[in-house]
Tab-separated table of N, CA and C in Angstrom:
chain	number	residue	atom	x	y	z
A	1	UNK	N	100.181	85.266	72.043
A	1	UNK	CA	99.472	84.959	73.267
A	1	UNK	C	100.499	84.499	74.300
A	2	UNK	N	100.133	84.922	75.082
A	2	UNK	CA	101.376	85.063	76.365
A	2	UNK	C	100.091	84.198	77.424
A	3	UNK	N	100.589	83.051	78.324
A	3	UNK	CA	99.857	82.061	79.259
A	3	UNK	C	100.692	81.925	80.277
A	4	UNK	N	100.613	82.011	81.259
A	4	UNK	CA	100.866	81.971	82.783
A	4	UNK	C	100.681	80.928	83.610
A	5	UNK	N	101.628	79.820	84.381
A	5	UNK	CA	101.186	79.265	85.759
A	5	UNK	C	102.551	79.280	86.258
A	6	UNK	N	101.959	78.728	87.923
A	6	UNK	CA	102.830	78.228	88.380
A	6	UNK	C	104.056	77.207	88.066
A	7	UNK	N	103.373	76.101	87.338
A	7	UNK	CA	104.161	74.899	86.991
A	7	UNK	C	104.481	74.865	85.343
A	8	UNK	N	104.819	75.497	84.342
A	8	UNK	CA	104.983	75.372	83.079
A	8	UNK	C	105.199	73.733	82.832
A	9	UNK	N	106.160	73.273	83.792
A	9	UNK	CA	106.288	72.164	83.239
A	9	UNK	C	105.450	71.013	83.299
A	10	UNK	N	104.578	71.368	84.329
A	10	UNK	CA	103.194	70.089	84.136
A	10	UNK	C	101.896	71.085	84.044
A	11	UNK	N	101.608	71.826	83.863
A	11	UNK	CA	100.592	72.807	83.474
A	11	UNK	C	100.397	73.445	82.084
A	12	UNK	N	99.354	73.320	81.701
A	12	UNK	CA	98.830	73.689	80.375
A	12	UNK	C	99.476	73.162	78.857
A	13	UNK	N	99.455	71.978	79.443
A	13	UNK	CA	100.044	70.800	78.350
A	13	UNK	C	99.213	71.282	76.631
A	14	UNK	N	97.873	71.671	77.006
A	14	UNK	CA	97.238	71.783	75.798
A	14	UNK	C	97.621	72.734	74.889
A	15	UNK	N	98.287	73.629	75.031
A	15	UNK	CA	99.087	74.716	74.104
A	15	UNK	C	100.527	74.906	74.608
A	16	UNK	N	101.332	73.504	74.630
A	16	UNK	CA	102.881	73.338	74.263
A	16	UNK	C	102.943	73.473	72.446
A	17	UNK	N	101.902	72.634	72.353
A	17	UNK	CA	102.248	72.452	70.968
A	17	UNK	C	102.141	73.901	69.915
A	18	UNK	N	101.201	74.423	70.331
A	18	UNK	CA	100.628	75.811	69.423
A	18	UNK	C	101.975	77.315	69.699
A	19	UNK	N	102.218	77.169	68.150
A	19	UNK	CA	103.508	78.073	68.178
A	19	UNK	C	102.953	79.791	68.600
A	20	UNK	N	101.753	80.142	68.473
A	20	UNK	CA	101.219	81.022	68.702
A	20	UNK	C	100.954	81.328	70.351
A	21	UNK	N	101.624	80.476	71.455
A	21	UNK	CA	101.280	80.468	73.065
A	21	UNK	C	103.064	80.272	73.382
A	22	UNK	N	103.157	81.475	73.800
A	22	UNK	CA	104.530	81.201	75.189
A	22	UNK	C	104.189	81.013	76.835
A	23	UNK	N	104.327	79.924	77.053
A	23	UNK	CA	103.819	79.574	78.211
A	23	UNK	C	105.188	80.059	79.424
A	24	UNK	N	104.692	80.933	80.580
A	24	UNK	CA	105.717	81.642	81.430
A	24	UNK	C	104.940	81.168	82.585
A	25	UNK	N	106.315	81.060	83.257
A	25	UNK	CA	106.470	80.515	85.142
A	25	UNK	C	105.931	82.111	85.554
A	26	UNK	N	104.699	82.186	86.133
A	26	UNK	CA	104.504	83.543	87.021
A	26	UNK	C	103.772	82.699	88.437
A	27	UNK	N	104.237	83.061	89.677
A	27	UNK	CA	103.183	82.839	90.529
A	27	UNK	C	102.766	84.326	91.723
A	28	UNK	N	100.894	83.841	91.138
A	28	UNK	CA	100.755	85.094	91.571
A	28	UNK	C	100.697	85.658	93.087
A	29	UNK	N	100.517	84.432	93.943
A	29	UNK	CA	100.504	84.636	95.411
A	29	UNK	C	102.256	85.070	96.131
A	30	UNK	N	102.947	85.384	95.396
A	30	UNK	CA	104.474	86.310	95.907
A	30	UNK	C	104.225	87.586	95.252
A	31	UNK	N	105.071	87.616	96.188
A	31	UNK	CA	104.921	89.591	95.624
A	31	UNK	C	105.894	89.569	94.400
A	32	UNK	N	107.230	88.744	94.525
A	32	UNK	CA	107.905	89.233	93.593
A	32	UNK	C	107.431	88.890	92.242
A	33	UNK	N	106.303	88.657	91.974
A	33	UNK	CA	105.548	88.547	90.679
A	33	UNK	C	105.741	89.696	89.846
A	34	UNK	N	105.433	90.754	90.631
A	34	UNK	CA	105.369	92.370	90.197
A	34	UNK	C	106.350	92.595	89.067
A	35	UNK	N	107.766	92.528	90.238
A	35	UNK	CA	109.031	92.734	89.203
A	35	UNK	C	109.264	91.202	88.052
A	36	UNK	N	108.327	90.231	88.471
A	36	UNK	CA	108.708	89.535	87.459
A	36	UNK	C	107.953	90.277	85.924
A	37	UNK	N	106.662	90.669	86.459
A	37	UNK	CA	105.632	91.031	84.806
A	37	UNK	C	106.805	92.388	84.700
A	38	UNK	N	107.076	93.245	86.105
A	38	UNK	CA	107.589	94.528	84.923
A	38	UNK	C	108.837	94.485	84.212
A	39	UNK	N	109.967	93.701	84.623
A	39	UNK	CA	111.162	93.410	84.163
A	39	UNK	C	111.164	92.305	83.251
A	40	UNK	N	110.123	91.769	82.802
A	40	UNK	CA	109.974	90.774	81.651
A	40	UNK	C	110.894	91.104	80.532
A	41	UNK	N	111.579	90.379	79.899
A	41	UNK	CA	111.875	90.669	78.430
A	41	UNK	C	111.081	89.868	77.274
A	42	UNK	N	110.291	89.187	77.898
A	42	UNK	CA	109.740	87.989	76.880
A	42	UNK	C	108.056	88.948	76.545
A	43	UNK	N	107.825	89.624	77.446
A	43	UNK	CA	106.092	90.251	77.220
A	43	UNK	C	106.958	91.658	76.171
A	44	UNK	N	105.721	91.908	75.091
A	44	UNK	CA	105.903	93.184	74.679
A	44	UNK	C	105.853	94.402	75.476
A	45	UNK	N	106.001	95.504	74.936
A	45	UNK	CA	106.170	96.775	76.203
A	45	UNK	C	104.597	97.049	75.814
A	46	UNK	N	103.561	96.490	75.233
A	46	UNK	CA	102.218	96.707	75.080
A	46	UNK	C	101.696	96.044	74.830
A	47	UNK	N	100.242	96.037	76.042
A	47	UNK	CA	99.636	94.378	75.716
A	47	UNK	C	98.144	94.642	75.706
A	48	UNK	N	97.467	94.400	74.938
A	48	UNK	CA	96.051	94.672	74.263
A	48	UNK	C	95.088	94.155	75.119
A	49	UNK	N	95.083	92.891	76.213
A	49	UNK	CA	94.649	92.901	77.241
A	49	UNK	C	95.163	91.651	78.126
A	50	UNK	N	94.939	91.298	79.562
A	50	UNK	CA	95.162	90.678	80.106
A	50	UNK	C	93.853	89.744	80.974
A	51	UNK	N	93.939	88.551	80.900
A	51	UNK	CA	92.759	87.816	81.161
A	51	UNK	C	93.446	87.198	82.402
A	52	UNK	N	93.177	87.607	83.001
A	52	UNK	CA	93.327	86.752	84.835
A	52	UNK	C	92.521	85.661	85.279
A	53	UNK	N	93.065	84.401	85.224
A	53	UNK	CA	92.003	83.323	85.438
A	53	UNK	C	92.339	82.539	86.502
A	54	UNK	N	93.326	83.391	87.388
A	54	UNK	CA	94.159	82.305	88.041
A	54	UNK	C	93.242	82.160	89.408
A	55	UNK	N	92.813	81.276	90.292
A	55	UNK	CA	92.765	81.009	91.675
A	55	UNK	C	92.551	79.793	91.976
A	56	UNK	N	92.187	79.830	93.496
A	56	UNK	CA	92.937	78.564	94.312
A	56	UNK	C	91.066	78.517	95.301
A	57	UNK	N	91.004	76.679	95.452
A	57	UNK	CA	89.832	76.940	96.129
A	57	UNK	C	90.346	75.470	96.791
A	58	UNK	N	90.159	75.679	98.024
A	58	UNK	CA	90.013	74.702	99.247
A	58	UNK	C	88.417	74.288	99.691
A	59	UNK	N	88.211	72.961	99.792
A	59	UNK	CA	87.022	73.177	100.433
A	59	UNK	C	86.646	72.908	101.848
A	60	UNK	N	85.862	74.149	102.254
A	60	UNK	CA	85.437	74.422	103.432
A	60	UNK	C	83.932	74.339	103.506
A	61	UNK	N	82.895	73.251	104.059
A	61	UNK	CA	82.099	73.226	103.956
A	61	UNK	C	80.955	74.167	104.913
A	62	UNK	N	81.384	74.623	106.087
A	62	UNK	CA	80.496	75.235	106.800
A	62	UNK	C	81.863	75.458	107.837
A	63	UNK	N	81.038	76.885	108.433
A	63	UNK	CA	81.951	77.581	109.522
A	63	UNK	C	82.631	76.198	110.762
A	64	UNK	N	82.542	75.504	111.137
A	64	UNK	CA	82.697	74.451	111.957
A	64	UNK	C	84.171	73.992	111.056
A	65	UNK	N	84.271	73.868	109.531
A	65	UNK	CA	85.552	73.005	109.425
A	65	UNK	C	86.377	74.473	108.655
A	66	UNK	N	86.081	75.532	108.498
A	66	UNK	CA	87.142	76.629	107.981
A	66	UNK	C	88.289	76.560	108.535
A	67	UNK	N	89.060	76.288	107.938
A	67	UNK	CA	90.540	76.484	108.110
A	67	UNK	C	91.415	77.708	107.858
A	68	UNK	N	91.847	78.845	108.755
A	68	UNK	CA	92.064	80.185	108.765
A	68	UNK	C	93.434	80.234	107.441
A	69	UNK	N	94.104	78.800	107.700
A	69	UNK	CA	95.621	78.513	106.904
A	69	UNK	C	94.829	79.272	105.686
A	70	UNK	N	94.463	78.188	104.993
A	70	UNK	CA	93.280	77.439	104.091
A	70	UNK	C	92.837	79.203	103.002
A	71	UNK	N	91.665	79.730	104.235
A	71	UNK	CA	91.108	80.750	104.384
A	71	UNK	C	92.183	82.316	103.436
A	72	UNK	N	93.623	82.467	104.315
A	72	UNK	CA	94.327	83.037	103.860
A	72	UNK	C	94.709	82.580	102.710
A	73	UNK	N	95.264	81.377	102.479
A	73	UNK	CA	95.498	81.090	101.404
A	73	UNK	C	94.977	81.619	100.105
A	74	UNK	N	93.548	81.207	100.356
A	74	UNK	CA	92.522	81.630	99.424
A	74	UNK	C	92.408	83.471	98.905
A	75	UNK	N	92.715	83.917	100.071
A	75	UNK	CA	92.675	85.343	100.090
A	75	UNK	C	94.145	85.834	99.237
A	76	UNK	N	94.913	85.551	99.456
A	76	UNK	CA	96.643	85.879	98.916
A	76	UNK	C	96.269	85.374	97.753
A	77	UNK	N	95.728	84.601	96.742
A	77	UNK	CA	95.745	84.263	95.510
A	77	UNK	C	94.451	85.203	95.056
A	78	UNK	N	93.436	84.717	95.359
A	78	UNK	CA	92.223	85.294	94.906
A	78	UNK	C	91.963	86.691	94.709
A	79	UNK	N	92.356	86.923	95.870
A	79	UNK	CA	92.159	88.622	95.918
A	79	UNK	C	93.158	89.837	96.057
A	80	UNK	N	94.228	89.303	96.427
A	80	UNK	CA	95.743	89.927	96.356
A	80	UNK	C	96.360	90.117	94.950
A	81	UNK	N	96.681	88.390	94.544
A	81	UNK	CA	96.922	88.064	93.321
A	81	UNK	C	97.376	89.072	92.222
A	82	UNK	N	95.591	89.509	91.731
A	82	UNK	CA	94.850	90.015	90.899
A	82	UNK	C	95.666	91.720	91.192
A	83	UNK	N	95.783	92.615	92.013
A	83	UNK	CA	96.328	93.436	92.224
A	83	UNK	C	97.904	93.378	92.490
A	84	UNK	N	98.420	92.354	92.591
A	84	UNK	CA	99.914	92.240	92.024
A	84	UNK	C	100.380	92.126	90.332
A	85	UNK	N	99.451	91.508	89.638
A	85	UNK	CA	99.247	90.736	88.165
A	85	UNK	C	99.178	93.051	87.707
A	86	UNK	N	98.743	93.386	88.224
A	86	UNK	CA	97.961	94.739	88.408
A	86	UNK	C	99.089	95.784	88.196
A	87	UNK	N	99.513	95.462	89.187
A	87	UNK	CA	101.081	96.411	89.563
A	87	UNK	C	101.716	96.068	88.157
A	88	UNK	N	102.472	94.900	88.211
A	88	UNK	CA	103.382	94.178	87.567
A	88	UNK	C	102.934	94.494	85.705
A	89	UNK	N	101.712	94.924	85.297
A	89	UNK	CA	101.889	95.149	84.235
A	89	UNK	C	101.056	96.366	83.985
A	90	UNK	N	101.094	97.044	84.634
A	90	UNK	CA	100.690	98.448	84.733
A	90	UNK	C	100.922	99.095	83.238
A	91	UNK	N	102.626	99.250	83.177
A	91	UNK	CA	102.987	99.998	82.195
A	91	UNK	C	102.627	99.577	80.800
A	92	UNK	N	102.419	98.130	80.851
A	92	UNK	CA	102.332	97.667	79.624
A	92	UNK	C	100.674	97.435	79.241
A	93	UNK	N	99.576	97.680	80.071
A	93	UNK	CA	98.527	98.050	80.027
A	93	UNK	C	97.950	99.335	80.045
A	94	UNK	N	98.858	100.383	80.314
A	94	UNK	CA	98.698	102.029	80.162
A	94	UNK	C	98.660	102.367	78.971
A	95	UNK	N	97.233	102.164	78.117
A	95	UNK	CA	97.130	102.666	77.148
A	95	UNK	C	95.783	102.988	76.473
A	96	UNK	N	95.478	103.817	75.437
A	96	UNK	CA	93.902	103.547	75.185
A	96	UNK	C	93.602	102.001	74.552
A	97	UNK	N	92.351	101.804	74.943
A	97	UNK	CA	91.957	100.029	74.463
A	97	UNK	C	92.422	99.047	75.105
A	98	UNK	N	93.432	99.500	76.119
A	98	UNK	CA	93.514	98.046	77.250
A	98	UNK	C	93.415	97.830	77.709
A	99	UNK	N	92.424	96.237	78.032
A	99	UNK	CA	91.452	95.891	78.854
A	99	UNK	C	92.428	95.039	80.275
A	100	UNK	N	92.107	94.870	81.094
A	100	UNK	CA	92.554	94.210	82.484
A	100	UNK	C	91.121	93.281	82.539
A	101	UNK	N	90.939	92.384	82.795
A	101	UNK	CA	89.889	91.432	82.537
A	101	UNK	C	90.424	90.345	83.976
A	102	UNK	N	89.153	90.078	84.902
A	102	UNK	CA	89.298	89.395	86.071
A	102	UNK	C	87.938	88.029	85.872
A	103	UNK	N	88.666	87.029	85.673
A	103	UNK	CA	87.141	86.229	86.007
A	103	UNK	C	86.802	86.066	87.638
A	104	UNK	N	85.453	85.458	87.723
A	104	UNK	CA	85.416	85.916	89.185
A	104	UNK	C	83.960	84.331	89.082
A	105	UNK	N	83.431	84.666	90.148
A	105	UNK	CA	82.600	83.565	90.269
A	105	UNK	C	81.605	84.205	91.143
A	106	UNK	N	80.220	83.247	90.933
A	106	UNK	CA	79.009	83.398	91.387
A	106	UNK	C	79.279	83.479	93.138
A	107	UNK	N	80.179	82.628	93.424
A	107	UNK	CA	80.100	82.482	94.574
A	107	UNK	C	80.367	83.875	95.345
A	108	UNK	N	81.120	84.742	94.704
A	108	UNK	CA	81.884	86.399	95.385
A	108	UNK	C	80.622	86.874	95.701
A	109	UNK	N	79.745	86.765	94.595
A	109	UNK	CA	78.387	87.693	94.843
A	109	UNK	C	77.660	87.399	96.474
A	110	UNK	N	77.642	88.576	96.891
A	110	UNK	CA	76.905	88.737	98.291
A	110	UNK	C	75.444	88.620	98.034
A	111	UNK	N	74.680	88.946	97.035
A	111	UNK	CA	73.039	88.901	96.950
A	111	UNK	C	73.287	87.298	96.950
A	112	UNK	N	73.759	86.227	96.557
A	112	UNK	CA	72.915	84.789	95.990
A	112	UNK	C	73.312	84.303	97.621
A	113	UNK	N	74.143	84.951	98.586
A	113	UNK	CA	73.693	84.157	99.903
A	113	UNK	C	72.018	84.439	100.229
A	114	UNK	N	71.439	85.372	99.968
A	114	UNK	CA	69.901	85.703	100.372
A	114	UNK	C	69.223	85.406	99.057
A	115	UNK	N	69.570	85.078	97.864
A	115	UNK	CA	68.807	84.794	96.864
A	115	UNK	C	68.439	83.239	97.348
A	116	UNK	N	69.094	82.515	97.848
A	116	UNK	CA	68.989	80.747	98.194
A	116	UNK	C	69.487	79.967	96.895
A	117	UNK	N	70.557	80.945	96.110
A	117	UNK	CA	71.277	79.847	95.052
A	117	UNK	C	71.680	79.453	95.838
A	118	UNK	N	72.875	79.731	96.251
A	118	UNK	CA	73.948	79.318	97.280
A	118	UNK	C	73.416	78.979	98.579
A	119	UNK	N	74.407	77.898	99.688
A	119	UNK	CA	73.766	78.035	100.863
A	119	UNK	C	75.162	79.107	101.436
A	120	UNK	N	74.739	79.624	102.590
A	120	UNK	CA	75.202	80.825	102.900
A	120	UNK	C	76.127	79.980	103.615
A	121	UNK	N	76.188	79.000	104.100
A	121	UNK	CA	77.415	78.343	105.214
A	121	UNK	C	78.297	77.587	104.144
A	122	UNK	N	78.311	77.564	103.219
A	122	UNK	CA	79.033	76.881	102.163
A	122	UNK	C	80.455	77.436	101.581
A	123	UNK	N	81.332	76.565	101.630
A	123	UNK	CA	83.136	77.228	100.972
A	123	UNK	C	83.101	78.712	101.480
A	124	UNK	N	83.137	78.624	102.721
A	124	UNK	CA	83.175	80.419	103.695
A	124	UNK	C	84.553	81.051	102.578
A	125	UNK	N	85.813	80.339	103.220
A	125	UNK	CA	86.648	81.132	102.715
A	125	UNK	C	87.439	81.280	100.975
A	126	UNK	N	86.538	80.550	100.507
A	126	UNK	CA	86.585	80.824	98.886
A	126	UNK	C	85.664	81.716	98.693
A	127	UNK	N	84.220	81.892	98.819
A	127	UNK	CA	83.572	83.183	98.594
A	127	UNK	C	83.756	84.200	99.450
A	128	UNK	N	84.434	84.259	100.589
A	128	UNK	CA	84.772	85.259	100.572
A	128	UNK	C	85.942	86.046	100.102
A	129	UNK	N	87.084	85.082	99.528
A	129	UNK	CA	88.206	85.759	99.171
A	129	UNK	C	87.429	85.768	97.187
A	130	UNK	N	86.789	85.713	97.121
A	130	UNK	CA	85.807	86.159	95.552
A	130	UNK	C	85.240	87.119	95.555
A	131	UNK	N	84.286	87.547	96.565
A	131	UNK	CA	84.080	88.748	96.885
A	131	UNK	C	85.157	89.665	97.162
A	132	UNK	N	86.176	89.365	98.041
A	132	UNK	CA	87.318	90.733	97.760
A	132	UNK	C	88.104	90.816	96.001
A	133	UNK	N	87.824	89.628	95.381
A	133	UNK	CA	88.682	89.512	94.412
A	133	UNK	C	87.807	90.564	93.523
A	134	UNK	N	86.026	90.453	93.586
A	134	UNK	CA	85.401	91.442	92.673
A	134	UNK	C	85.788	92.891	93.293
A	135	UNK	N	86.021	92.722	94.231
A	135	UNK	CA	86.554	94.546	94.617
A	135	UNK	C	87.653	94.706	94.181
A	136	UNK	N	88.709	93.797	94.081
A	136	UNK	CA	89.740	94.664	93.351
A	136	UNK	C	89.660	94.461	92.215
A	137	UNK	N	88.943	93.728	91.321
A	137	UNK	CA	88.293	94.430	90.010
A	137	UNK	C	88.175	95.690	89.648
A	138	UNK	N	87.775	95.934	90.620
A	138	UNK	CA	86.689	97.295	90.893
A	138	UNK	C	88.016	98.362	90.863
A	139	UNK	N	88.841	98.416	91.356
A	139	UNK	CA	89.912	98.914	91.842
A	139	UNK	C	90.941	99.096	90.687
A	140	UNK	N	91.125	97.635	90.203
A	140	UNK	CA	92.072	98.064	89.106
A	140	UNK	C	91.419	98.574	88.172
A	141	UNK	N	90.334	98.571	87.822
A	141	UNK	CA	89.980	99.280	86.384
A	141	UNK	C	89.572	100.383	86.511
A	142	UNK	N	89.550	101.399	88.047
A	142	UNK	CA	89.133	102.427	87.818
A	142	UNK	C	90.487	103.423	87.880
């Protein structure tokens, strides 16, 4: 099992110990992520699947306090990210049986602004960079 963050050294303390987890410095909001997954020597040249769990949420409570910084931010991790993570292990996911796996959140979904789960003026620019993140779901797996 191969685990990913930004900070190895204060991140994901809970499997230092487990000899079965190599924990690797990737961050996914640079581009040079790409050549980091494809020039890896530490990942096998074949990987059975990849679970993407990574994003970033600011809170923005209603259009009045959105912060565009903020906003992008959200967008370059959330929904960029995921299609760099994409690139970067292409080759080593080119195969039959391997899955690319994106978690994503209720909030991306466009029906629950008119369903009344959600209120529709709520964390603008986290659901919307969730909603682009389920499109490039959409994207990498086809």
């Amino acid at each position: 099992i191969f685990a990913t963050c930004r900070n190895p050294e204060k991140d994901l303390n809970e499997f230092k110990a487990n000899p079965n987890v190599q924990i690797l410095s990737l961050d996914i909001g640079n581009d040079s992520c790409i050549n980091d997954l494809k020039n890896s020597n530490t990942l096998p040249e074949k990987l059975d699947i990849c679970v993407l769990n990574a994003g970033i949420l600011y809170r923005d409570t209603c259009l009045d306090e959105a912060n565009t910084k903020d906003m992008l931010d959200m967008y370059n991790i959330n929904a960029i990210g995921p299609i760099r993570v994409a690139k970067g292990l292409k080759s080593r996911l080119n195969f039959e049986n391997s899955k690319f796996l994106l978690t994503s959140s209720i909030s991306g979904s466009c029906g629950t602004t008119f369903a009344g789960e959600m209120p529709i003026d709520g964390s603008i620019g986290y659901r919307m960079s969730k909603s682009a993140a389920n499109m490039s779901g959409l994207v990498i797996n086809n």
